[in-house]
């Protein structure tokens, strides 16, 4: 089983890992662990320490927290493999044999949230453009210009996106990043799931600058090009933190679209195990997610395609399929509706595992758009709904950077202004409702009036 091992080496080594200008290797921070085959290709990642208010619980991700990467606070992650027949023994022994071992955590397989549906498209991307009121957004100067929009997926084919949109696409190759062992140039990957996601982000934010991060092009033995490992997402989020912190504080804007998740408990430790991912706020990736949000990033995750009416065939959680970071209180978990505002049957219902009130909101899916899978195939699944919502958020960030409106405040406005589609108020089918451009633009204008 692939695992993530959290270490607390000497402060100077922690500082070297946390510093983007320096490179520390696995051999620097872990000179061998009993029964673990360490992965030398995985660059160690710093994990921030949650710092709660006095008397607070550092593992309660709903409360106000800071996240410290100071050398005396942070820890370090490395990746390795433990033989399945020795798994329980080794996981239990490691912290007792090595005082610098903080914990051993699951590194589950993550996969794109493709739909199981075979129905034809409902409407097209111009309908989505109309429903997002892109004309009103642009009239207000909200087109994504100057906003970094990271797509963590199978990689982007920028030429295909530009052809389908009928306009040029901005892709920042310098800020893009490949996991270890993944070959390919930013913006030049095969047309696939990630290309669909990139297209869908640009419906609402055509001037945003795409960052291509192909975390789902795994090189794990026996995997496919649509598999990834959570550890690659860990490293990607660490990279994105350096991207965010390099931006001027007054104009900081980074939106991260994640149309993937864990479908099965097979690759996870059981709930209650300290190494579990799906239900565990203390898993290092869930802490890294919280730290990136606190630093000013907007994080959107697909709710998944395990809805009761039409579940994806890979869905193996017996209940509560919105798991791990997809159910994190500091992210927007996105469900799917068609252009008529009806929930698509495969959109996962809550409650979520890290926080119950998931999904947060719904956005549009199952429309004709990128043609990434063929001329007659829809952009579908919560995989499409998530980048549609991410593009809308990126458009808002054009004039509302995180210094002016924090990610938490923006999430609150999106929930408060959403069009209620299920029962009165929040429900587990639609969350707080469908994203409402007129409602949030009016709310933002009220903030301007109050400030004046």
Coordinates of C-alpha atoms in Angstrom, one line a residue:
X1 CA 0.0 0.0 0.0
X2 CA 1.2 3.5 -0.8
X3 CA 1.4 5.7 2.3
X4 CA 2.3 9.2 3.3
X5 CA 4.7 9.4 6.3
X6 CA 4.6 12.6 8.4
X7 CA 8.0 13.4 10.0
X8 CA 9.3 16.0 12.3
X9 CA 13.0 16.3 11.6
X10 CA 15.3 19.0 12.9
X11 CA 14.2 22.6 12.4
X12 CA 16.9 23.3 9.8
X13 CA 15.6 20.4 7.6
X14 CA 12.0 21.6 8.0
X15 CA 13.1 25.1 7.0
X16 CA 14.8 23.7 3.9
X17 CA 11.7 21.8 2.8
X18 CA 9.4 24.8 3.4
X19 CA 11.6 27.2 1.5
X20 CA 10.7 27.2 -2.2
X21 CA 14.1 28.4 -3.1
X22 CA 15.8 25.3 -1.7
X23 CA 15.5 21.6 -2.5
X24 CA 15.5 18.9 0.2
X25 CA 15.5 15.2 -0.8
X26 CA 13.9 12.2 0.8
X27 CA 17.4 11.1 1.9
X28 CA 17.9 14.4 3.6
X29 CA 14.8 14.1 5.9
X30 CA 14.5 10.3 6.2
X31 CA 17.5 8.1 6.2
X32 CA 15.5 4.9 6.0
X33 CA 12.4 3.7 7.8
X34 CA 11.8 0.1 8.9
X35 CA 9.7 -1.9 6.5
X36 CA 9.1 1.1 4.2
X37 CA 10.3 1.5 0.6
X38 CA 10.7 5.3 0.3
X39 CA 10.0 7.0 -3.0
X40 CA 13.1 9.1 -3.9
X41 CA 11.2 10.8 -6.8
X42 CA 8.7 12.4 -4.3
X43 CA 10.0 15.8 -3.2
X44 CA 9.3 16.2 0.6
X45 CA 6.4 18.6 1.3
X46 CA 6.0 20.8 4.3
X47 CA 2.8 20.5 6.3
X48 CA 1.7 23.6 8.2
X49 CA 0.7 23.3 11.8
X50 CA -2.8 24.5 12.6
X51 CA -2.7 27.1 15.4
X52 CA -6.1 27.6 17.1
X53 CA -7.3 30.4 19.3
X54 CA -6.5 29.9 22.9
X55 CA -8.3 26.8 24.2
X56 CA -9.4 25.8 20.7
X57 CA -9.1 22.4 19.0
X58 CA -6.4 22.3 16.3
X59 CA -8.3 19.6 14.5
X60 CA -11.6 21.4 14.3
X61 CA -11.4 22.8 10.8
X62 CA -14.6 24.9 11.2
X63 CA -13.1 27.3 13.6
X64 CA -10.7 30.3 12.9
X65 CA -7.2 28.9 12.6
X66 CA -3.8 30.1 11.4
X67 CA -1.4 27.7 9.7
X68 CA 2.3 28.0 10.6
X69 CA 5.1 26.9 8.3
X70 CA 7.7 28.1 10.8
X71 CA 10.6 25.6 11.3
X72 CA 9.6 24.9 14.9
X73 CA 6.0 24.2 14.0
X74 CA 5.8 22.5 10.6
X75 CA 6.3 18.9 9.7
X76 CA 7.4 17.1 6.5
X77 CA 5.7 14.5 4.3
X78 CA 7.5 11.7 2.4
X79 CA 5.9 9.0 0.3
X80 CA 6.6 5.3 0.4
X81 CA 5.2 1.7 0.1
X82 CA 4.5 -0.8 2.8
X83 CA 3.8 -4.4 2.0
X84 CA 0.1 -5.2 2.3
X85 CA 0.9 -8.3 4.4
X86 CA 2.8 -6.2 6.9
X87 CA 0.7 -3.1 6.8
X88 CA -1.0 -3.2 10.2
X89 CA 2.2 -4.1 12.0
X90 CA 4.4 -1.6 10.3
X91 CA 2.0 1.3 10.6
X92 CA 1.7 0.6 14.4
X93 CA 5.5 0.2 14.9
X94 CA 6.8 3.2 12.9
X95 CA 6.0 6.0 15.5
X96 CA 7.3 3.8 18.3
X97 CA 10.5 2.9 16.6
X98 CA 11.3 6.4 15.3
X99 CA 10.5 9.4 17.5
X100 CA 10.6 11.7 14.5
X101 CA 7.6 9.8 12.9
X102 CA 4.4 11.8 13.6
X103 CA 2.0 9.5 11.7
X104 CA 1.4 7.2 8.7
X105 CA -1.5 8.2 6.4
X106 CA -3.4 6.7 3.5
X107 CA -2.3 7.8 0.0
X108 CA -5.5 6.7 -1.8
X109 CA -6.1 6.5 -5.5
X110 CA -8.0 9.5 -6.8
X111 CA -9.9 9.6 -10.1
X112 CA -11.8 12.1 -12.2
X113 CA -15.5 12.5 -11.5
X114 CA -16.7 11.2 -14.9
X115 CA -20.4 10.7 -15.2
X116 CA -22.1 7.3 -15.6
X117 CA -24.9 8.9 -17.6
X118 CA -25.5 8.1 -21.3
X119 CA -28.1 10.8 -21.9
X120 CA -27.5 13.3 -24.7
X121 CA -26.5 16.9 -23.8
X122 CA -29.1 19.3 -22.4
X123 CA -28.4 22.6 -24.0
X124 CA -24.9 23.9 -24.8
X125 CA -22.2 26.1 -23.3
X126 CA -23.9 29.3 -24.6
X127 CA -26.8 28.4 -22.4
X128 CA -24.4 28.2 -19.5
X129 CA -22.9 31.5 -20.5
X130 CA -26.4 33.1 -20.4
X131 CA -27.2 31.5 -17.1
X132 CA -24.0 32.8 -15.6
X133 CA -24.9 36.2 -16.9
X134 CA -21.5 36.6 -18.5
X135 CA -22.6 39.8 -20.3
X136 CA -23.4 41.4 -16.9
X137 CA -20.1 40.1 -15.4
X138 CA -18.1 41.6 -18.3
X139 CA -20.0 44.9 -18.1
X140 CA -18.9 45.1 -14.5
X141 CA -15.2 44.3 -15.5
X142 CA -15.4 40.7 -14.2
X143 CA -13.8 38.5 -16.8
X144 CA -11.0 36.8 -14.9
X145 CA -8.2 39.1 -16.1
X146 CA -5.2 38.8 -13.8
X147 CA -6.6 35.8 -12.0
X148 CA -4.7 32.5 -11.7
X149 CA -6.9 29.5 -12.3
X150 CA -5.4 26.1 -11.6
X151 CA -6.9 23.0 -13.2
X152 CA -5.7 19.9 -11.3
X153 CA -6.7 17.1 -13.7
X154 CA -5.3 15.0 -16.6
X155 CA -3.6 18.0 -18.3
X156 CA -4.9 20.6 -20.7
X157 CA -4.8 20.8 -24.5
X158 CA -4.9 24.6 -24.9
X159 CA -5.2 24.5 -28.7
X160 CA -8.3 22.4 -28.5
X161 CA -9.9 24.7 -25.9
X162 CA -9.1 27.7 -28.1
X163 CA -10.7 26.1 -31.2
X164 CA -13.9 25.2 -29.3
X165 CA -14.2 28.6 -27.7
X166 CA -13.3 30.5 -30.9
X167 CA -10.8 32.7 -29.0
X168 CA -7.3 32.7 -27.6
X169 CA -6.5 31.1 -24.3
X170 CA -3.9 32.3 -21.7
X171 CA -1.9 29.5 -20.1
X172 CA 0.9 30.2 -17.7
X173 CA 3.5 27.5 -18.5
X174 CA 6.0 28.9 -15.9
X175 CA 3.6 28.4 -13.0
X176 CA 2.3 25.0 -14.3
X177 CA 3.7 21.9 -12.6
X178 CA 4.0 18.2 -13.4
X179 CA 4.1 15.4 -10.7
X180 CA 7.3 13.3 -10.7
X181 CA 7.5 11.0 -13.7
X182 CA 4.7 12.7 -15.7
X183 CA 6.0 13.7 -19.1
X184 CA 4.4 16.5 -21.2
X185 CA 4.5 20.2 -21.7
X186 CA 1.9 22.5 -20.1
X187 CA -1.1 23.0 -22.4
X188 CA 0.0 20.2 -24.8
X189 CA -1.5 17.1 -23.2
X190 CA -3.9 14.8 -25.1
X191 CA -7.5 16.0 -25.3
X192 CA -9.2 14.4 -22.3
X193 CA -11.0 15.1 -19.0
X194 CA -8.6 18.0 -18.1
X195 CA -9.2 19.7 -21.4
X196 CA -13.0 19.6 -20.7
X197 CA -12.4 21.2 -17.3
X198 CA -10.2 23.9 -18.7
X199 CA -12.8 24.8 -21.4
X200 CA -15.6 24.9 -18.8
X201 CA -13.6 27.3 -16.5
X202 CA -13.3 29.8 -19.3
X203 CA -17.0 30.1 -20.0
X204 CA -17.3 32.5 -17.1
X205 CA -13.7 33.8 -16.9
X206 CA -12.4 33.9 -20.5
X207 CA -9.4 36.1 -19.5
X208 CA -8.2 34.0 -16.6
X209 CA -4.7 32.6 -16.7
X210 CA -4.7 28.8 -16.6
X211 CA -2.2 26.8 -14.6
X212 CA -2.0 23.2 -15.9
X213 CA -1.3 20.6 -13.1
X214 CA -1.8 17.0 -14.5
X215 CA -2.1 15.2 -11.1
X216 CA -4.3 12.4 -12.6
X217 CA -1.6 11.3 -15.1
X218 CA -0.2 8.8 -12.5
X219 CA 2.8 6.6 -13.1
X220 CA 2.0 4.2 -10.3
X221 CA 2.4 0.6 -11.2
X222 CA -0.7 -0.9 -12.7
X223 CA -2.5 2.5 -12.9
X224 CA -4.1 4.1 -15.8
X225 CA -3.7 7.7 -17.2
X226 CA -6.9 8.6 -15.4
X227 CA -5.6 7.5 -12.0
X228 CA -3.6 9.7 -9.6
X229 CA -2.3 9.5 -6.0
X230 CA -3.3 11.8 -3.3
X231 CA 0.4 12.5 -2.6
X232 CA 0.7 14.1 -6.0
X233 CA -2.2 16.5 -5.0
X234 CA -0.3 17.1 -1.7
X235 CA 2.8 18.2 -3.7
X236 CA 0.6 20.2 -6.2
X237 CA -1.0 22.2 -3.3
X238 CA 2.4 22.9 -1.9
X239 CA 3.5 24.3 -5.3
X240 CA 0.3 26.4 -5.4
X241 CA 1.1 27.9 -2.1
X242 CA 4.3 29.2 -3.5
X243 CA 2.4 30.6 -6.5
X244 CA -0.1 32.3 -4.2
X245 CA 2.5 33.8 -1.9
X246 CA 4.5 35.2 -4.8
X247 CA 1.5 37.3 -5.8
X248 CA 1.2 40.9 -4.4
X249 CA -0.8 40.7 -1.2
X250 CA -3.2 43.4 -2.2
X251 CA -4.2 41.6 -5.5
X252 CA -3.9 38.0 -4.5
X253 CA -6.2 35.8 -6.5
X254 CA -5.9 32.0 -7.0
X255 CA -8.8 29.7 -7.9
X256 CA -8.2 25.9 -7.8
X257 CA -10.6 23.5 -9.7
X258 CA -10.5 19.9 -8.6
X259 CA -12.8 17.5 -10.5
X260 CA -11.6 14.3 -8.8
X261 CA -12.0 12.4 -5.6
X262 CA -11.7 9.1 -3.9
X263 CA -14.4 6.6 -4.9
X264 CA -13.6 3.6 -2.7
X265 CA -12.6 2.8 0.8
X266 CA -10.3 0.0 -0.6
X267 CA -7.3 2.4 -0.8
X268 CA -7.9 4.0 2.6
X269 CA -7.4 3.0 6.2
X270 CA -10.8 2.4 7.9
X271 CA -12.6 5.3 9.6
X272 CA -11.2 5.8 13.1
X273 CA -7.7 4.7 12.1
X274 CA -5.3 7.6 12.6
X275 CA -4.0 7.2 9.0
X276 CA -7.5 7.5 7.5
X277 CA -8.2 10.1 4.8
X278 CA -11.9 10.1 4.1
X279 CA -13.1 11.0 7.6
X280 CA -10.0 12.5 9.1
X281 CA -9.5 16.2 9.5
X282 CA -5.9 15.5 10.7
X283 CA -4.8 13.9 7.4
X284 CA -2.0 16.0 6.1
X285 CA -3.8 16.8 2.8
X286 CA -6.8 18.1 4.7
X287 CA -4.5 20.3 6.7
X288 CA -2.7 21.5 3.6
X289 CA -6.1 22.3 2.0
X290 CA -7.0 24.4 5.0
X291 CA -3.7 26.2 5.0
X292 CA -3.9 27.1 1.3
X293 CA -7.4 28.5 1.8
X294 CA -6.3 30.5 4.8
X295 CA -3.5 32.0 2.6
X296 CA -6.1 33.3 0.2
X297 CA -7.0 30.6 -2.4
X298 CA -10.5 29.6 -3.5
X299 CA -10.7 25.8 -3.5
X300 CA -13.5 24.0 -5.4
X301 CA -14.0 20.3 -5.3
X302 CA -16.5 18.1 -7.2
X303 CA -19.2 16.6 -4.9
X304 CA -18.8 13.4 -7.1
X305 CA -21.1 11.2 -9.2
X306 CA -22.5 8.8 -6.6
X307 CA -26.0 10.2 -6.5
X308 CA -28.7 7.7 -5.6
X309 CA -30.6 7.9 -8.9
X310 CA -27.6 7.1 -11.2
X311 CA -24.4 6.3 -9.3
X312 CA -21.1 5.9 -11.2
X313 CA -20.2 2.2 -11.3
X314 CA -17.0 2.9 -9.3
X315 CA -18.8 4.2 -6.3
X316 CA -17.9 1.9 -3.4
X317 CA -18.7 4.0 -0.3
X318 CA -22.0 2.4 1.1
X319 CA -23.2 5.9 2.2
X320 CA -22.0 9.5 2.5
X321 CA -19.9 9.4 -0.7
X322 CA -18.6 13.1 -0.4
X323 CA -15.3 12.2 1.4
X324 CA -12.0 13.8 2.4
X325 CA -11.2 17.2 1.0
X326 CA -14.3 17.1 -1.2
X327 CA -16.2 17.5 2.0
X328 CA -13.8 20.0 3.7
X329 CA -15.4 22.9 5.5
X330 CA -13.0 25.3 3.8
X331 CA -13.8 24.4 0.2
X332 CA -16.8 24.8 -2.1
X333 CA -18.2 21.3 -2.8
X334 CA -20.0 21.5 -6.1
X335 CA -23.1 19.5 -7.1
X336 CA -24.6 19.4 -10.7
X337 CA -27.7 20.6 -12.3
X338 CA -28.7 20.8 -16.0
X339 CA -29.4 24.1 -17.8
X340 CA -33.0 23.8 -16.6
X341 CA -31.9 23.9 -13.0
X342 CA -32.7 20.2 -12.3
X343 CA -30.3 18.1 -10.3
X344 CA -28.6 15.5 -12.5
X345 CA -29.2 12.0 -11.1
X346 CA -25.6 11.2 -10.6
X347 CA -24.7 14.3 -8.5
X348 CA -23.7 13.1 -5.0
X349 CA -25.9 13.9 -2.1
X350 CA -24.7 14.8 1.4
X351 CA -24.0 14.7 4.2
X352 CA -20.3 15.0 3.8
X353 CA -17.8 13.2 5.9
X354 CA -15.6 16.1 7.2
X355 CA -18.6 18.4 7.4
X356 CA -22.2 17.5 7.0
X357 CA -23.5 20.4 5.0
X358 CA -22.3 19.3 1.6
X359 CA -22.6 19.9 -1.3
X360 CA -22.4 23.7 -0.8
X361 CA -24.0 24.8 -4.1
X362 CA -24.7 23.5 -7.6
X363 CA -23.5 24.6 -11.0
X364 CA -24.3 23.6 -14.6
X365 CA -23.3 20.3 -16.2
X366 CA -24.4 17.9 -19.0
X367 CA -24.3 20.4 -21.8
X368 CA -22.6 20.4 -25.2
X369 CA -19.3 22.3 -24.8
X370 CA -15.7 21.2 -25.1
X371 CA -16.4 18.2 -27.3
X372 CA -13.4 16.6 -25.5
X373 CA -15.0 13.2 -25.8
X374 CA -16.6 13.6 -29.2
X375 CA -18.9 16.0 -31.0
X376 CA -22.1 14.5 -29.5
X377 CA -20.8 13.9 -26.0
X378 CA -21.7 16.4 -23.2
X379 CA -19.4 18.0 -20.7
X380 CA -20.9 16.1 -17.8
X381 CA -20.6 15.0 -14.2
X382 CA -19.8 17.2 -11.3
X383 CA -16.5 17.2 -13.2
X384 CA -18.1 19.9 -15.5
X385 CA -20.1 21.7 -12.8
X386 CA -17.0 22.3 -10.7
X387 CA -14.9 24.2 -13.3
X388 CA -18.0 26.1 -14.4
X389 CA -18.3 27.3 -10.8
X390 CA -14.5 27.9 -10.6
X391 CA -14.7 30.1 -13.7
X392 CA -17.5 32.1 -12.1
X393 CA -15.5 32.5 -8.9
X394 CA -12.4 33.6 -11.0
X395 CA -14.6 36.2 -12.8
X396 CA -15.6 37.7 -9.4
X397 CA -11.9 37.7 -8.3
X398 CA -11.0 40.1 -11.1
X399 CA -12.0 43.0 -8.9
X400 CA -12.5 41.3 -5.6
X401 CA -9.1 39.8 -4.6
X402 CA -8.8 37.9 -1.4
X403 CA -7.4 41.0 0.4
X404 CA -10.8 42.6 -0.3
X405 CA -13.0 39.5 0.1
X406 CA -11.6 36.4 1.9
X407 CA -12.4 32.9 0.5
X408 CA -14.6 32.4 3.6
X409 CA -16.5 35.5 2.9
X410 CA -17.0 34.7 -0.7
X411 CA -18.2 31.2 0.1
X412 CA -20.7 32.7 2.5
X413 CA -22.0 35.1 -0.2
X414 CA -22.3 32.3 -2.7
X415 CA -24.3 30.1 -0.3
X416 CA -26.5 33.0 0.9
X417 CA -27.4 34.2 -2.6
X418 CA -27.8 30.8 -4.3
X419 CA -31.2 30.0 -5.9
X420 CA -33.0 27.6 -3.6
X421 CA -34.1 24.6 -5.5
X422 CA -34.9 21.9 -3.0
X423 CA -36.5 22.2 0.4
X424 CA -36.5 25.6 2.0
X425 CA -32.9 26.5 2.9
X426 CA -30.1 23.9 2.8
X427 CA -30.7 20.4 1.7
X428 CA -28.5 17.4 0.8
X429 CA -29.6 17.4 -2.9
X430 CA -28.8 21.0 -4.0
X431 CA -26.9 22.3 -1.0
X432 CA -27.9 25.9 -0.6
X433 CA -29.0 26.0 -4.2
X434 CA -27.8 26.9 -7.7
X435 CA -25.2 29.7 -8.2
X436 CA -27.0 33.0 -8.8
X437 CA -25.0 35.7 -10.6
X438 CA -27.6 38.5 -10.1
X439 CA -27.8 37.7 -6.4
X440 CA -24.1 37.8 -5.8
X441 CA -23.5 40.8 -7.9
X442 CA -26.2 42.7 -5.9
X443 CA -24.5 41.5 -2.6
X444 CA -21.1 42.7 -3.8
X445 CA -22.6 46.1 -4.7
X446 CA -24.1 46.4 -1.3
X447 CA -20.7 45.8 0.2
X448 CA -19.3 48.6 -1.9
X449 CA -22.2 50.9 -0.8
X450 CA -21.6 50.1 2.9
X451 CA -17.8 50.7 2.5
X452 CA -18.5 54.1 0.9

